[in-house]
PDB file of C-alpha atoms in Angstrom:
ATOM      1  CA  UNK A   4     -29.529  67.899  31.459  1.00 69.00           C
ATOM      2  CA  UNK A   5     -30.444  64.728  33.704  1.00 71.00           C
ATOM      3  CA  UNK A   6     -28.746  61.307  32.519  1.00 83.00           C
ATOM      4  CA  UNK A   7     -29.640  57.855  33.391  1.00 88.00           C
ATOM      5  CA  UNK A   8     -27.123  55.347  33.047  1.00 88.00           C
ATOM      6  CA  UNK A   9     -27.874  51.373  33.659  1.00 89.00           C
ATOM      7  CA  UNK A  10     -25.222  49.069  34.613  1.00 78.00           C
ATOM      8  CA  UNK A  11     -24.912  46.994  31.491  1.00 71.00           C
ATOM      9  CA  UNK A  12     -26.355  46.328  28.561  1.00 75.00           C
ATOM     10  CA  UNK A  13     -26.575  42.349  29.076  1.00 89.00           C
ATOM     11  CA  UNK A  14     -26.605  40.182  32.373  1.00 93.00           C
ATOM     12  CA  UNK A  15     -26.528  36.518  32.192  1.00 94.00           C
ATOM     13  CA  UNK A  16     -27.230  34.424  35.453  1.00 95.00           C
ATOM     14  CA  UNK A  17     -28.095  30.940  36.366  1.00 97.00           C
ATOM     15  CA  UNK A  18     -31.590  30.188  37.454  1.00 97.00           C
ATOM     16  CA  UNK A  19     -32.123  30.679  40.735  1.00 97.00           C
ATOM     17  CA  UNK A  20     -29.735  33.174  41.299  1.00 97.00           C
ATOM     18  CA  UNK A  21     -30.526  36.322  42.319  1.00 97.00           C
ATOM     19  CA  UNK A  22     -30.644  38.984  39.447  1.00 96.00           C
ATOM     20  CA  UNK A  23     -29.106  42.852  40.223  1.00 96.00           C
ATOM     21  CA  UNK A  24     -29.720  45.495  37.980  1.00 96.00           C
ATOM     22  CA  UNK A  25     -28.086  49.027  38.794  1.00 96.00           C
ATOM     23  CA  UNK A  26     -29.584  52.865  37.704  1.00 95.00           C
ATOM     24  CA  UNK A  27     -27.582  55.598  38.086  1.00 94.00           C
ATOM     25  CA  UNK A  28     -28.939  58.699  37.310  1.00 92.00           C
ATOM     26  CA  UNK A  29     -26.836  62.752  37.480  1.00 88.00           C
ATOM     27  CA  UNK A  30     -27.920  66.497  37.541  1.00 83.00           C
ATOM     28  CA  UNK A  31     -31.110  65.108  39.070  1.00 82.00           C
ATOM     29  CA  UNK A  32     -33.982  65.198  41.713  1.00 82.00           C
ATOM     30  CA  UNK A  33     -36.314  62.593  41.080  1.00 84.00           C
ATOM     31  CA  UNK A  34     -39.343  62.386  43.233  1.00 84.00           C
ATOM     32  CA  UNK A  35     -39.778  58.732  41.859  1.00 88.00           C
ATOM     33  CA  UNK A  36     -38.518  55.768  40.109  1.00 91.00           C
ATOM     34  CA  UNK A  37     -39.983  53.313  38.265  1.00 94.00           C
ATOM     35  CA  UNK A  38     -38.882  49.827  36.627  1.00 96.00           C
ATOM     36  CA  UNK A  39     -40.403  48.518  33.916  1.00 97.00           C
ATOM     37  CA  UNK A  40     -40.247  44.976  31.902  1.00 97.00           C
ATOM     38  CA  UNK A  41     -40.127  44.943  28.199  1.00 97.00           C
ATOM     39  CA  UNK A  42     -39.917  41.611  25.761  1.00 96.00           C
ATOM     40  CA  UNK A  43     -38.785  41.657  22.437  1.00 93.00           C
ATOM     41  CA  UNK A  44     -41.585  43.245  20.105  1.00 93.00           C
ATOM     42  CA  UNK A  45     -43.630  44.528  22.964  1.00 95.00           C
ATOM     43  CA  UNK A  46     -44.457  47.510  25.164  1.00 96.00           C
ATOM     44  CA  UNK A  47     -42.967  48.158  28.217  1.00 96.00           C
ATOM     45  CA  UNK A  48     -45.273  46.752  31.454  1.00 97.00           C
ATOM     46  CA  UNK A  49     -44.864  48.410  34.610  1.00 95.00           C
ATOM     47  CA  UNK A  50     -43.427  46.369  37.725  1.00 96.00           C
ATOM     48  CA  UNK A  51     -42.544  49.039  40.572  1.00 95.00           C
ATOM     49  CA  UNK A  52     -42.539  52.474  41.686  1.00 93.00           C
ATOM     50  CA  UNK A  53     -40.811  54.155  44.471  1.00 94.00           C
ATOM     51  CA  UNK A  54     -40.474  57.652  45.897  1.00 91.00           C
ATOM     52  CA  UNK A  55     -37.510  59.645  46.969  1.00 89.00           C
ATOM     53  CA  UNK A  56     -38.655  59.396  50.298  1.00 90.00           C
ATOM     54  CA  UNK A  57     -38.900  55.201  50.183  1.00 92.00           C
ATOM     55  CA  UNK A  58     -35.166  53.515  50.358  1.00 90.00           C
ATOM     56  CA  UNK A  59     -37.142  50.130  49.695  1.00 95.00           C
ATOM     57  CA  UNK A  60     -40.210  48.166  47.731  1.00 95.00           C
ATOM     58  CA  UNK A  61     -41.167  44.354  47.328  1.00 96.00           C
ATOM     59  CA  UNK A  62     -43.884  43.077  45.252  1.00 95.00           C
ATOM     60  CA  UNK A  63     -43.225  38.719  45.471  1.00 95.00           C
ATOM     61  CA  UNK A  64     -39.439  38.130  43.983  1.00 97.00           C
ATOM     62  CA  UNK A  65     -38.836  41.367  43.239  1.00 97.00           C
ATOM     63  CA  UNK A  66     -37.317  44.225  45.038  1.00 97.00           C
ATOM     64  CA  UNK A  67     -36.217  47.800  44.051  1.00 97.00           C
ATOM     65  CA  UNK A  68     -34.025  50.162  46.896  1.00 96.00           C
ATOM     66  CA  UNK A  69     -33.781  54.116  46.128  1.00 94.00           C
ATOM     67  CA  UNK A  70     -30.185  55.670  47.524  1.00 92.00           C
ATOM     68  CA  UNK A  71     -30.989  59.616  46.763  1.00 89.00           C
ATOM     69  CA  UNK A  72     -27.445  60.289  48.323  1.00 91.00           C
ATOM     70  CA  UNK A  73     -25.860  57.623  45.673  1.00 92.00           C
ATOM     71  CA  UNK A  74     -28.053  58.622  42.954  1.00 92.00           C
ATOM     72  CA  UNK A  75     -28.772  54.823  42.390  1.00 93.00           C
ATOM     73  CA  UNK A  76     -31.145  52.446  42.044  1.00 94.00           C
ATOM     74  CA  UNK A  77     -30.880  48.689  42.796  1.00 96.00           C
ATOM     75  CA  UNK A  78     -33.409  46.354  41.371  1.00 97.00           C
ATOM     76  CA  UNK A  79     -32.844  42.398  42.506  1.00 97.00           C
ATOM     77  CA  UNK A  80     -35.258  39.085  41.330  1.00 97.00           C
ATOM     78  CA  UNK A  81     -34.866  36.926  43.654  1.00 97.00           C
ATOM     79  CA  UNK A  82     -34.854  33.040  42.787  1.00 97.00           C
ATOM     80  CA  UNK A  83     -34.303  34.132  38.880  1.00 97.00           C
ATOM     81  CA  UNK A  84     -36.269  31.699  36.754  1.00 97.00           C
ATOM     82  CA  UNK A  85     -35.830  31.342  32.814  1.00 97.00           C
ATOM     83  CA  UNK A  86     -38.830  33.507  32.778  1.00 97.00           C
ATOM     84  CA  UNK A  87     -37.453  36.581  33.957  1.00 98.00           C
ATOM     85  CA  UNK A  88     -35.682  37.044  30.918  1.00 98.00           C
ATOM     86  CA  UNK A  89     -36.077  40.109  29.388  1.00 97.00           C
ATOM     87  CA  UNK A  90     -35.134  43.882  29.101  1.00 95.00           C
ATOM     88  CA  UNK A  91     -35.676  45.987  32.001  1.00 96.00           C
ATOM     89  CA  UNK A  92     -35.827  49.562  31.934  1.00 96.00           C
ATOM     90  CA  UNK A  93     -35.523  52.277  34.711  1.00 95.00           C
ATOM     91  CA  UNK A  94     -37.374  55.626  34.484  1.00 93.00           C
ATOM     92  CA  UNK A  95     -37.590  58.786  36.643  1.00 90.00           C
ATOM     93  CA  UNK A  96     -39.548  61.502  37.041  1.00 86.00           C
ATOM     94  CA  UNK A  97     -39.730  65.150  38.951  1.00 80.00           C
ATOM     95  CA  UNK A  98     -43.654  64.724  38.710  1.00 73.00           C
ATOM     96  CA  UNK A  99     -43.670  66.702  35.539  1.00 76.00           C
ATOM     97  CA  UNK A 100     -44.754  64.677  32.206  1.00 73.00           C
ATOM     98  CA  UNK A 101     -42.008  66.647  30.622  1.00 73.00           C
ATOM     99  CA  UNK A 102     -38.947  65.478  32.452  1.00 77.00           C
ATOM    100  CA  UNK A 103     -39.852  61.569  32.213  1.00 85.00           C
ATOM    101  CA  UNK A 104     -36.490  59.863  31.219  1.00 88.00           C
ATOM    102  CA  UNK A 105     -35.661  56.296  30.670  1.00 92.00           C
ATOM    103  CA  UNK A 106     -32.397  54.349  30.769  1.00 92.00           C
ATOM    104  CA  UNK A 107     -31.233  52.451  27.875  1.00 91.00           C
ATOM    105  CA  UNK A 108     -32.019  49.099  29.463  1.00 93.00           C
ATOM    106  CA  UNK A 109     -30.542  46.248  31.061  1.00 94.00           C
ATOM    107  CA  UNK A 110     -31.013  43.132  29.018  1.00 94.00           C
ATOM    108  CA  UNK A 111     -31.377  39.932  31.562  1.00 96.00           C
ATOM    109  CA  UNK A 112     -31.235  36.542  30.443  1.00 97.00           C
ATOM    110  CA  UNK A 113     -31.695  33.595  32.974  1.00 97.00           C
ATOM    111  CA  UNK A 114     -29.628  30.372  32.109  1.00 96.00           C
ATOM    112  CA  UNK A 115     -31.279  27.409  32.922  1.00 92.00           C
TER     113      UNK A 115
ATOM    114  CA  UNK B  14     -60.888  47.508  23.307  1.00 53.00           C
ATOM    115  CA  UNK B  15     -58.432  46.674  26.298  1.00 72.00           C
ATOM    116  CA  UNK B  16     -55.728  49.101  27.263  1.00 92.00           C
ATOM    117  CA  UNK B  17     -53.696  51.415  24.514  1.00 96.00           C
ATOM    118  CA  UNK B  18     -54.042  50.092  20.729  1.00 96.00           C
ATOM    119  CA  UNK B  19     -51.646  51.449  17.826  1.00 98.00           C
ATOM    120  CA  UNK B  20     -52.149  51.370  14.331  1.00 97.00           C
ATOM    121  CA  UNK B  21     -50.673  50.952  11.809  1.00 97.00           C
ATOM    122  CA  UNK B  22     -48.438  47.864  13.826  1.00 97.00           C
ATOM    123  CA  UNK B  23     -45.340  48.629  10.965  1.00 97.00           C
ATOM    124  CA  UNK B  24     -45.215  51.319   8.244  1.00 97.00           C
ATOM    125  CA  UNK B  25     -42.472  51.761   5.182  1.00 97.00           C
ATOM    126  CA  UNK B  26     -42.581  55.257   4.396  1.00 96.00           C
ATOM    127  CA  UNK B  27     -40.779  57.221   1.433  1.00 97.00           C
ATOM    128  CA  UNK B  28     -39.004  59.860   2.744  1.00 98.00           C
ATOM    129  CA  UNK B  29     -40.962  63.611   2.285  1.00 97.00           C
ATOM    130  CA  UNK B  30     -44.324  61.750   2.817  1.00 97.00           C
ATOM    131  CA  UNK B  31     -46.382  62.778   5.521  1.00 97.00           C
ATOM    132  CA  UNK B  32     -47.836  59.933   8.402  1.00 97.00           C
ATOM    133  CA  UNK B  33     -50.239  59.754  10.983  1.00 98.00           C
ATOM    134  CA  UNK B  34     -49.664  57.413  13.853  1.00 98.00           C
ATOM    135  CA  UNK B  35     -52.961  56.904  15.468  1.00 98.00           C
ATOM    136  CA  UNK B  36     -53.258  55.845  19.424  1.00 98.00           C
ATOM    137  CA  UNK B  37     -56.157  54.950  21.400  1.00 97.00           C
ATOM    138  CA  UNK B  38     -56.990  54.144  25.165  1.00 97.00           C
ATOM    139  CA  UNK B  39     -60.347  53.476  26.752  1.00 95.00           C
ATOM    140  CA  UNK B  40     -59.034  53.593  30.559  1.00 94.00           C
ATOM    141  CA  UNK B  41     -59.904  57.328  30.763  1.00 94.00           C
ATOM    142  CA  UNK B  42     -56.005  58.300  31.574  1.00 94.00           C
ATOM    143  CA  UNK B  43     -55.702  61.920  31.853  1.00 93.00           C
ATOM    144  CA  UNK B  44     -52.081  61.912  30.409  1.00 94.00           C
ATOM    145  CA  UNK B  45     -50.806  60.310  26.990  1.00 96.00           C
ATOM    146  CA  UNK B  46     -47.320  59.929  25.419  1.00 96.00           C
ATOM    147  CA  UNK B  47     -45.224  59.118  22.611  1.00 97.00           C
ATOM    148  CA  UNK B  48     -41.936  57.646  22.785  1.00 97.00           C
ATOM    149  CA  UNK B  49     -39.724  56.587  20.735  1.00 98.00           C
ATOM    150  CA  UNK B  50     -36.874  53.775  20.877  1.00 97.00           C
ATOM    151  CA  UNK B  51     -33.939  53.280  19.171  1.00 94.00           C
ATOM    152  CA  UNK B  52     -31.001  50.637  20.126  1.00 86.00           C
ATOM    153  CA  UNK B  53     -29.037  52.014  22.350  1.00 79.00           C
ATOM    154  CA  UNK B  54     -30.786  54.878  23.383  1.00 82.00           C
ATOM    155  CA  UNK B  55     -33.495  53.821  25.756  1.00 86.00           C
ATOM    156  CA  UNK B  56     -37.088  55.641  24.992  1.00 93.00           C
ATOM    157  CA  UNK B  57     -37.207  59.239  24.402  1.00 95.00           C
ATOM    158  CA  UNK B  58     -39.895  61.552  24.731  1.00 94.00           C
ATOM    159  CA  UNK B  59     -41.469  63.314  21.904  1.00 97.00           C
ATOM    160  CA  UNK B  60     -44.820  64.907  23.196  1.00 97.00           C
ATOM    161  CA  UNK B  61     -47.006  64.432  25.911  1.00 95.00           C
ATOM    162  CA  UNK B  62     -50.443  65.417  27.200  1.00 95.00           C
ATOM    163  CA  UNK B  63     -51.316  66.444  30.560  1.00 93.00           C
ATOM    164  CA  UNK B  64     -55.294  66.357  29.448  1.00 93.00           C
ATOM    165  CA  UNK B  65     -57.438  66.722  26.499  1.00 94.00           C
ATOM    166  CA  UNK B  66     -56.981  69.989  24.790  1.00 95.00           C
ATOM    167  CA  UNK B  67     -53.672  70.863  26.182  1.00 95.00           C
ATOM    168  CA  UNK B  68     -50.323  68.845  25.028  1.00 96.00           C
ATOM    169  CA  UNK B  69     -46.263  69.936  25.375  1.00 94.00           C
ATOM    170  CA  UNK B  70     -43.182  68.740  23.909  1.00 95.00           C
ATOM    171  CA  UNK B  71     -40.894  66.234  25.155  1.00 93.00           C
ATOM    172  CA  UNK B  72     -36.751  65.698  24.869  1.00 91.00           C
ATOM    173  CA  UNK B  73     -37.189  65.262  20.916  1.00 95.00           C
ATOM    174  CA  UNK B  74     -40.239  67.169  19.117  1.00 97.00           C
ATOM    175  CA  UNK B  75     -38.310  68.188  15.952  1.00 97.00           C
ATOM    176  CA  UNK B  76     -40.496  66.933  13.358  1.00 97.00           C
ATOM    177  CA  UNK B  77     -43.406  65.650  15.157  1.00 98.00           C
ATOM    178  CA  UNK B  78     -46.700  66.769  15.697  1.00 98.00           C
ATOM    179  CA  UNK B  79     -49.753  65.893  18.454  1.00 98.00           C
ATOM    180  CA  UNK B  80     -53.079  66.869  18.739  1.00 97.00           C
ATOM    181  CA  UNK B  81     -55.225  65.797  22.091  1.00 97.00           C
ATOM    182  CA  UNK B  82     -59.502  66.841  20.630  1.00 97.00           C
ATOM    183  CA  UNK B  83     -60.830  64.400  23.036  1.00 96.00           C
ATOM    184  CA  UNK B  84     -59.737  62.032  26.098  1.00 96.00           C
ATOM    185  CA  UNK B  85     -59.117  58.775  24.674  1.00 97.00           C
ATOM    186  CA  UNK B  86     -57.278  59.663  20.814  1.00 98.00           C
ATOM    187  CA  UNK B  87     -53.628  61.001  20.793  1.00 98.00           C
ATOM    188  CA  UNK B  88     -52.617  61.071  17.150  1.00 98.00           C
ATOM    189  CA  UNK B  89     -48.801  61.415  16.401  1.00 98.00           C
ATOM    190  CA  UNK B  90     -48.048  63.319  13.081  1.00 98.00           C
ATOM    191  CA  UNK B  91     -44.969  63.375  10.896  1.00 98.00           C
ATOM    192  CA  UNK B  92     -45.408  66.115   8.427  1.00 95.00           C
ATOM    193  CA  UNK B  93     -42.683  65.088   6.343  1.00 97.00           C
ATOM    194  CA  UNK B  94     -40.686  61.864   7.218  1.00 97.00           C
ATOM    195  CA  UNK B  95     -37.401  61.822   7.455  1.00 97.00           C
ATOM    196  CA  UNK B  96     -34.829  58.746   7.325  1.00 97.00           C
ATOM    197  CA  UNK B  97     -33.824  59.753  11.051  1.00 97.00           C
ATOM    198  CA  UNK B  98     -37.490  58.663  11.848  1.00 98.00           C
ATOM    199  CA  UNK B  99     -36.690  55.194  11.590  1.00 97.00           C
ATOM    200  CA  UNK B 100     -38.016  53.648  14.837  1.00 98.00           C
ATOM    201  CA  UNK B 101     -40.064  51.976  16.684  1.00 97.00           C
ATOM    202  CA  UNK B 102     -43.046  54.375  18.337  1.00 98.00           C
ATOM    203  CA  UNK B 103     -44.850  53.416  21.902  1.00 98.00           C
ATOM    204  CA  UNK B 104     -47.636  55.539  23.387  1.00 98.00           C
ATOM    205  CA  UNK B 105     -48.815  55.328  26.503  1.00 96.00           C
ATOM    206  CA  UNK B 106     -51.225  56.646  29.204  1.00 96.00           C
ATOM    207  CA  UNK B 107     -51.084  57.358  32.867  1.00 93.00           C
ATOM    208  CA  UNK B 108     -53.878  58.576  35.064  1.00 90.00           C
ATOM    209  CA  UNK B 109     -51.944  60.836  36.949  1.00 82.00           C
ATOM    210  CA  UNK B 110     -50.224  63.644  35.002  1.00 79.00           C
ATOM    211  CA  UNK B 111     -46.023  62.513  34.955  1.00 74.00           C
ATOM    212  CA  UNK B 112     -46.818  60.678  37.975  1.00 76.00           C
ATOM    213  CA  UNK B 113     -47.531  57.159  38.362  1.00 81.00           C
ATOM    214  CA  UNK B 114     -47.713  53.605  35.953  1.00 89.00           C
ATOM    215  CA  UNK B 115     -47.356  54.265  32.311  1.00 93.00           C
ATOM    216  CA  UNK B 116     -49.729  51.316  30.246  1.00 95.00           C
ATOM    217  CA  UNK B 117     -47.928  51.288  26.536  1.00 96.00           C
ATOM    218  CA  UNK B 118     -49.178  50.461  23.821  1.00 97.00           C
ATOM    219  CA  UNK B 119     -47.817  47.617  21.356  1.00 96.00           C
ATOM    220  CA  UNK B 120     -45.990  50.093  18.969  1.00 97.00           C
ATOM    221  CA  UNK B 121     -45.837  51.067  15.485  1.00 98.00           C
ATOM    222  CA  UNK B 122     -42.203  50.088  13.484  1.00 97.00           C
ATOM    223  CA  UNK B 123     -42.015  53.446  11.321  1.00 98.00           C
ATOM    224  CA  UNK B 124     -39.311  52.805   8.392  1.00 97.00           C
ATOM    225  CA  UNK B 125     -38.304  56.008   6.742  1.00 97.00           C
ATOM    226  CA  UNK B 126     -36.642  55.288   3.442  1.00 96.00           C
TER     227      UNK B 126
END
């Protein structure tokens, strides 16, 4: 069955730093990825999506690269503010509802 | 309403009892889904729904139930609660069918006792 592994379960980094969170994923063929944010006692919110076909996405400090030869995922915040702190979560996805899977979850805290 | 609201927002349940977890969107999604998360273990699928009338089951459906009558209501059913239930619950919609942004809801904290 597919498995989705993210690098660690806590990262601590100085503010201003830039942030790197790792997905690995085996047995697999996603067609997408996606990276969500989640705070303590809250839902997940969306942040990016990219396809197997895409090896990089930006949306302002944030960007996400897709290696389908690696099986990884890199997701960096650039100029990491206190603010960023917070769990964030990889998913992927064949396109079928019933092969979503999430990683565990990377939690980030920013040191000011 | 605004997006995906949950009720009830924490529940202690005695084991063998039987619970409804209610979910509601008004964004007109096409897909729903219920997750649940436990520490260490990420969110896990229980069931989805591609579209009204029509749902599936997910990487753990043992002991759940869904029901999809209508487009905005995707009601999560535990006939009889187990401890192993303990969790917290998210649903969440998507407007294309396992493609695309997931909204989530706020979650329900289910304690099974």
């Amino acid at each position: 069955s597919q498995k989705i592994e993210q690098n660690s379960e806590a990262l601590n980094i100085q503010e201003g730093k830039t942030a790197t969170l790792t997905c690995n994923y085996t047995n697999y063929s996603p067609a997408y990825l996606q990276w969500y944010r989640q705070d303590p006692g809250r839902g997940p919110v969306f942040l990016l999506l990219i396809r197997e076909n895409e090896k990089e996405k930006r949306k302002e400090r944030l960007k996400v690269t897709f290696d389908t030869t690696l099986k990884q995922s890199l997701f960096h915040i650039t100029a990491s503010q206190p603010a960023d702190s917070a769990t964030y979560l990889c998913e992927i996805s064949s396109g079928s509802a019933r092969q979503l899977t999430f990683g565990s979850g990377t939690q980030l805290t920013v040191l000011p | 309403i605004a997006g995906i609201t949950q009720a009830p927002t924490s529940q202690i349940l005695a084991a063998g009892r039987r619970m409804t977890l209610r979910c509601t969107q008004d964004m007109r999604h096409n897909a729903m889904y219920w997750y649940r998360q436990d520490l260490g273990l990420g969110l896990r699928l229980i069931h989805y729904s591609n579209t009204a009338g029509t749902t599936g089951k997910g990487e753990v459906p043992d002991g759940y139930s869904v029901s999809r009558a209508n487009t905005d209501d995707f009601p999560l059913t535990l006939a009889s609660a187990v401890p192993s239930q303990t969790s917290v619950y998210f649903c969440a919609s998507s407007e294309g069918q396992g493609i695309g942004e997931q909204f989530f809801g706020p979650g329900t904290r289910l304690t099974v006792l």
